[in-house]
Amino acid sequence: MDAMEYAQFMKQDGNQDFKNGNYTLAIRKYDQALYMLVQLRQWGLCSGDIAVLYCNRSTCLYNLGKWREAMHSAFESLRWDPEYVKAYYRAGHSLIMLSNACNAISMFHRGLTLLNASVDQAQVADFIAGIFTSVNDERVLPQTFYPACDYIFSARFDALIWQSVMEKLAQKGKWQSFLLLLSKKKDLPTNLRVNQLPLKNLFETFELYGCDEMMQNVAELVKWLISIGAKVESIGVHPLHAVIRLCIKASK
């Protein structure tokens, strides 16, 4: 077995460990594959393979809660291949966990730009959701958000992509970011529908974060989501009780 064959064998073995949730073991095998491939690099080979391995390594580290190491591994992946889109995604989510929203947005923005210029746009919703996830808990929007936001809405993504974005944000409980979408609703596709969007978690989230300043916005948000297909029944068995609990949180 030559060096390239050995590297591919260790990569495949590491991928299997990753699927089985054995992240530490997967990292060891990725490291062995990387060692062999970096040696081969002197003949001008393997840059793409090395980028993929570093990105896989980043995913394992992220799943182990080692976010700083995951970030560095994603950056290393981009050093070998600056157009490897998945590495921008991994770097972005690692930076979110490190409370670095500003740079997280930059990573998602760069990846989204590369994706939008390619034929395969299957991951577009993930990157848009990443940008809005980055600012969900931010009281002051980072400066990098504004150019990213301008890019997103100037790109005119279709209704299916936006439906997927909103479903992803809702699944993660990122309802604060929906208030940003509410402010831009005129720039969203007119045929956008969110029939499967559950509202129960929305009420629970704003009960937790409830404050007078945002209550009117929450009311507008609920009305808007219902107007584009969200079901009142998804609030729960007793929707009026949910509304009352939310109002109690507001001193006014």
Coordinates of C-alpha atoms in Angstrom, one line a residue:
M1 CA 0.0 0.0 0.0
D2 CA 1.6 3.3 -1.1
A3 CA 1.3 6.6 0.8
M4 CA -1.8 7.8 -1.1
E5 CA -3.6 4.5 -0.7
Y6 CA -2.8 4.5 3.0
A7 CA -4.1 8.1 3.4
Q8 CA -7.3 7.3 1.6
F9 CA -7.7 4.2 3.8
M10 CA -7.3 6.2 7.0
K11 CA -9.7 8.8 5.8
Q12 CA -12.4 6.3 5.0
D13 CA -11.8 4.6 8.3
G14 CA -12.0 7.9 10.1
N15 CA -15.3 8.7 8.3
Q16 CA -16.8 5.5 9.6
D17 CA -15.7 6.3 13.1
F18 CA -17.3 9.8 12.7
K19 CA -20.6 8.2 11.6
N20 CA -20.4 6.0 14.7
G21 CA -19.8 9.0 17.0
N22 CA -16.2 8.0 17.8
Y23 CA -14.9 11.5 17.2
T24 CA -11.6 11.2 19.1
L25 CA -10.7 8.1 17.2
A26 CA -11.8 9.7 13.9
I27 CA -9.5 12.7 14.6
R28 CA -6.5 10.3 15.1
K29 CA -7.1 8.7 11.8
Y30 CA -7.6 12.0 10.0
D31 CA -4.3 13.1 11.5
Q32 CA -2.5 10.0 10.1
A33 CA -4.0 10.6 6.7
L34 CA -3.0 14.3 6.9
Y35 CA 0.6 13.4 7.8
M36 CA 0.9 11.2 4.6
L37 CA -0.8 13.7 2.3
V38 CA 1.2 16.7 3.5
Q39 CA 4.4 14.6 2.7
L40 CA 3.0 14.1 -0.9
R41 CA 2.2 17.8 -1.2
Q42 CA 5.8 18.6 -2.2
W43 CA 4.9 17.1 -5.6
G44 CA 2.0 19.5 -6.0
L45 CA -0.7 16.9 -5.1
C46 CA -3.5 16.7 -2.6
S47 CA -4.5 20.3 -1.6
G48 CA -8.2 19.5 -2.0
D49 CA -7.9 16.2 0.0
I50 CA -6.0 18.0 2.8
A51 CA -8.7 20.7 3.0
V52 CA -11.5 18.1 3.3
L53 CA -9.6 16.2 6.0
Y54 CA -9.0 19.4 8.1
C55 CA -12.7 20.2 7.7
N56 CA -13.8 16.7 8.8
R57 CA -11.4 17.1 11.7
S58 CA -13.0 20.5 12.6
T59 CA -16.5 18.9 12.6
C60 CA -15.2 16.2 15.1
L61 CA -13.7 18.8 17.4
Y62 CA -16.9 20.8 17.3
N63 CA -18.9 17.8 18.3
L64 CA -16.5 17.3 21.2
G65 CA -17.1 20.9 22.4
K66 CA -13.5 21.9 21.5
W67 CA -14.7 25.0 19.6
R68 CA -11.4 26.9 19.4
E69 CA -9.6 23.9 18.1
A70 CA -12.4 23.3 15.6
M71 CA -12.1 26.9 14.4
H72 CA -8.3 26.5 13.9
S73 CA -8.9 23.3 12.0
A74 CA -11.5 25.0 9.7
F75 CA -9.1 27.9 9.1
E76 CA -6.3 25.4 8.2
S77 CA -8.8 23.8 5.7
L78 CA -9.3 27.2 4.1
R79 CA -5.5 27.7 3.9
W80 CA -5.3 24.6 1.7
D81 CA -8.4 25.4 -0.3
P82 CA -9.8 29.0 0.0
E83 CA -12.9 28.0 -2.0
Y84 CA -13.9 24.9 0.1
V85 CA -17.3 26.1 1.2
K86 CA -17.9 23.6 4.0
A87 CA -14.9 25.0 5.9
Y88 CA -16.5 28.4 6.0
Y89 CA -19.6 26.8 7.5
R90 CA -17.6 25.0 10.1
A91 CA -15.5 28.1 10.9
G92 CA -18.7 30.1 11.3
H93 CA -20.4 27.8 13.8
S94 CA -17.2 27.4 15.8
L95 CA -17.0 31.2 16.0
I96 CA -20.6 31.4 17.2
M97 CA -19.7 29.1 20.1
L98 CA -16.8 31.3 20.9
S99 CA -19.1 34.4 21.0
N100 CA -17.4 36.0 18.0
A101 CA -20.5 36.9 16.0
C102 CA -18.6 39.5 13.9
N103 CA -16.2 37.0 12.4
A104 CA -18.8 34.2 12.3
I105 CA -20.9 36.4 10.0
S106 CA -17.9 37.1 7.8
M107 CA -17.3 33.3 7.4
F108 CA -20.9 32.6 6.5
H109 CA -21.0 35.6 4.1
R110 CA -17.9 34.4 2.2
G111 CA -19.2 30.9 2.0
L112 CA -22.6 32.1 0.8
T113 CA -20.9 34.2 -1.9
L114 CA -19.1 31.2 -3.2
L115 CA -22.2 29.1 -3.1
N116 CA -24.4 31.6 -4.9
A117 CA -21.8 31.7 -7.7
S118 CA -21.9 27.9 -8.1
V119 CA -24.5 25.6 -9.7
D120 CA -25.1 23.7 -6.4
Q121 CA -27.2 25.9 -4.1
A122 CA -28.4 23.1 -1.8
Q123 CA -26.5 24.6 1.2
V124 CA -27.6 28.2 0.7
A125 CA -30.3 28.1 3.4
D126 CA -27.7 26.8 5.9
F127 CA -25.4 29.8 5.4
I128 CA -28.2 32.3 5.5
A129 CA -29.5 30.7 8.7
G130 CA -25.9 30.8 10.0
I131 CA -25.8 34.6 9.5
F132 CA -29.0 35.1 11.4
T133 CA -28.1 32.7 14.1
S134 CA -24.9 34.7 14.6
V135 CA -26.8 37.8 15.7
N136 CA -29.7 36.1 17.5
D137 CA -28.4 36.9 21.0
E138 CA -26.6 40.2 20.1
R139 CA -28.0 43.4 21.5
V140 CA -25.9 45.5 19.1
L141 CA -25.6 44.2 15.5
P142 CA -21.9 43.6 14.5
Q143 CA -20.7 45.8 11.6
T144 CA -20.2 42.7 9.4
F145 CA -23.9 42.0 9.6
Y146 CA -24.9 45.0 7.4
P147 CA -23.0 44.0 4.2
A148 CA -24.0 40.4 4.7
C149 CA -27.7 41.4 5.0
D150 CA -27.5 43.6 2.0
Y151 CA -26.0 40.8 0.0
I152 CA -28.7 38.3 1.1
F153 CA -31.6 40.5 0.2
S154 CA -30.1 41.7 -3.1
A155 CA -29.5 38.1 -4.2
R156 CA -33.3 37.5 -4.4
F157 CA -33.3 34.0 -3.1
D158 CA -36.5 32.1 -3.8
A159 CA -39.4 31.3 -1.4
L160 CA -38.3 27.7 -0.9
I161 CA -34.8 28.8 0.4
W162 CA -36.4 31.3 2.7
Q163 CA -38.9 28.7 4.0
S164 CA -36.0 26.4 4.8
V165 CA -34.1 29.3 6.5
M166 CA -37.0 30.1 8.7
E167 CA -37.6 26.4 9.6
K168 CA -34.0 26.0 10.5
L169 CA -34.0 29.0 12.7
A170 CA -37.3 27.9 14.4
Q171 CA -35.9 24.4 15.1
K172 CA -33.0 26.0 16.9
G173 CA -35.2 28.4 18.8
K174 CA -33.6 31.5 17.2
W175 CA -36.7 33.6 17.4
Q176 CA -35.0 36.8 18.1
S177 CA -33.6 36.7 14.6
F178 CA -37.1 36.5 13.3
L179 CA -37.6 40.1 14.4
L180 CA -34.9 41.1 11.9
L181 CA -36.7 39.2 9.2
L182 CA -39.9 40.9 10.2
S183 CA -38.3 44.3 9.6
K184 CA -37.3 43.1 6.1
K185 CA -40.5 41.3 5.2
K186 CA -41.1 43.5 2.2
D187 CA -37.9 42.2 0.7
L188 CA -38.9 38.6 1.0
P189 CA -40.6 36.6 -1.8
T190 CA -44.4 37.4 -2.0
N191 CA -45.1 33.6 -2.3
L192 CA -43.3 32.7 0.9
R193 CA -45.3 30.2 3.0
V194 CA -44.3 28.6 6.3
N195 CA -47.2 26.1 6.8
Q196 CA -45.0 23.8 9.0
L197 CA -43.6 26.4 11.3
P198 CA -44.5 25.7 14.9
L199 CA -45.2 28.7 17.1
K200 CA -45.2 27.1 20.5
N201 CA -41.5 27.6 21.0
L202 CA -41.8 31.2 19.9
F203 CA -44.0 32.0 22.9
E204 CA -41.8 30.0 25.3
T205 CA -38.7 31.9 24.1
F206 CA -40.2 35.4 24.4
E207 CA -41.7 34.5 27.8
L208 CA -38.1 33.8 28.9
Y209 CA -36.6 37.0 27.3
G210 CA -39.8 39.1 27.6
C211 CA -39.4 42.8 27.9
D212 CA -41.8 45.7 27.3
E213 CA -39.8 47.1 24.3
M214 CA -40.2 44.0 22.2
M215 CA -43.8 43.0 23.1
Q216 CA -45.4 45.0 20.3
N217 CA -42.8 43.5 17.8
V218 CA -43.7 40.0 19.0
A219 CA -47.4 40.7 18.3
E220 CA -46.5 41.9 14.8
L221 CA -44.2 38.9 14.3
V222 CA -47.0 36.4 15.3
K223 CA -49.5 38.2 13.0
W224 CA -47.0 38.1 10.1
L225 CA -46.1 34.4 10.5
I226 CA -49.8 33.4 10.7
S227 CA -50.5 35.5 7.5
I228 CA -47.9 33.5 5.6
G229 CA -49.2 30.1 6.7
A230 CA -48.2 29.3 10.3
K231 CA -51.0 27.7 12.2
V232 CA -52.6 29.2 15.3
E233 CA -53.0 25.6 16.6
S234 CA -49.2 25.2 16.6
I235 CA -49.1 27.6 19.6
G236 CA -50.4 24.7 21.7
V237 CA -53.6 23.3 23.1
H238 CA -54.4 26.5 24.9
P239 CA -53.2 29.4 22.8
L240 CA -54.9 32.0 24.9
H241 CA -53.0 30.9 27.9
A242 CA -49.7 31.3 26.0
V243 CA -50.7 34.8 25.1
I244 CA -51.6 35.6 28.7
R245 CA -48.4 34.3 30.1
L246 CA -46.5 36.4 27.5
C247 CA -48.4 39.5 28.6
I248 CA -47.7 38.9 32.2
K249 CA -44.0 39.2 31.5
A250 CA -44.6 42.7 30.2
S251 CA -45.0 45.1 33.2
K252 CA -47.2 47.3 31.1

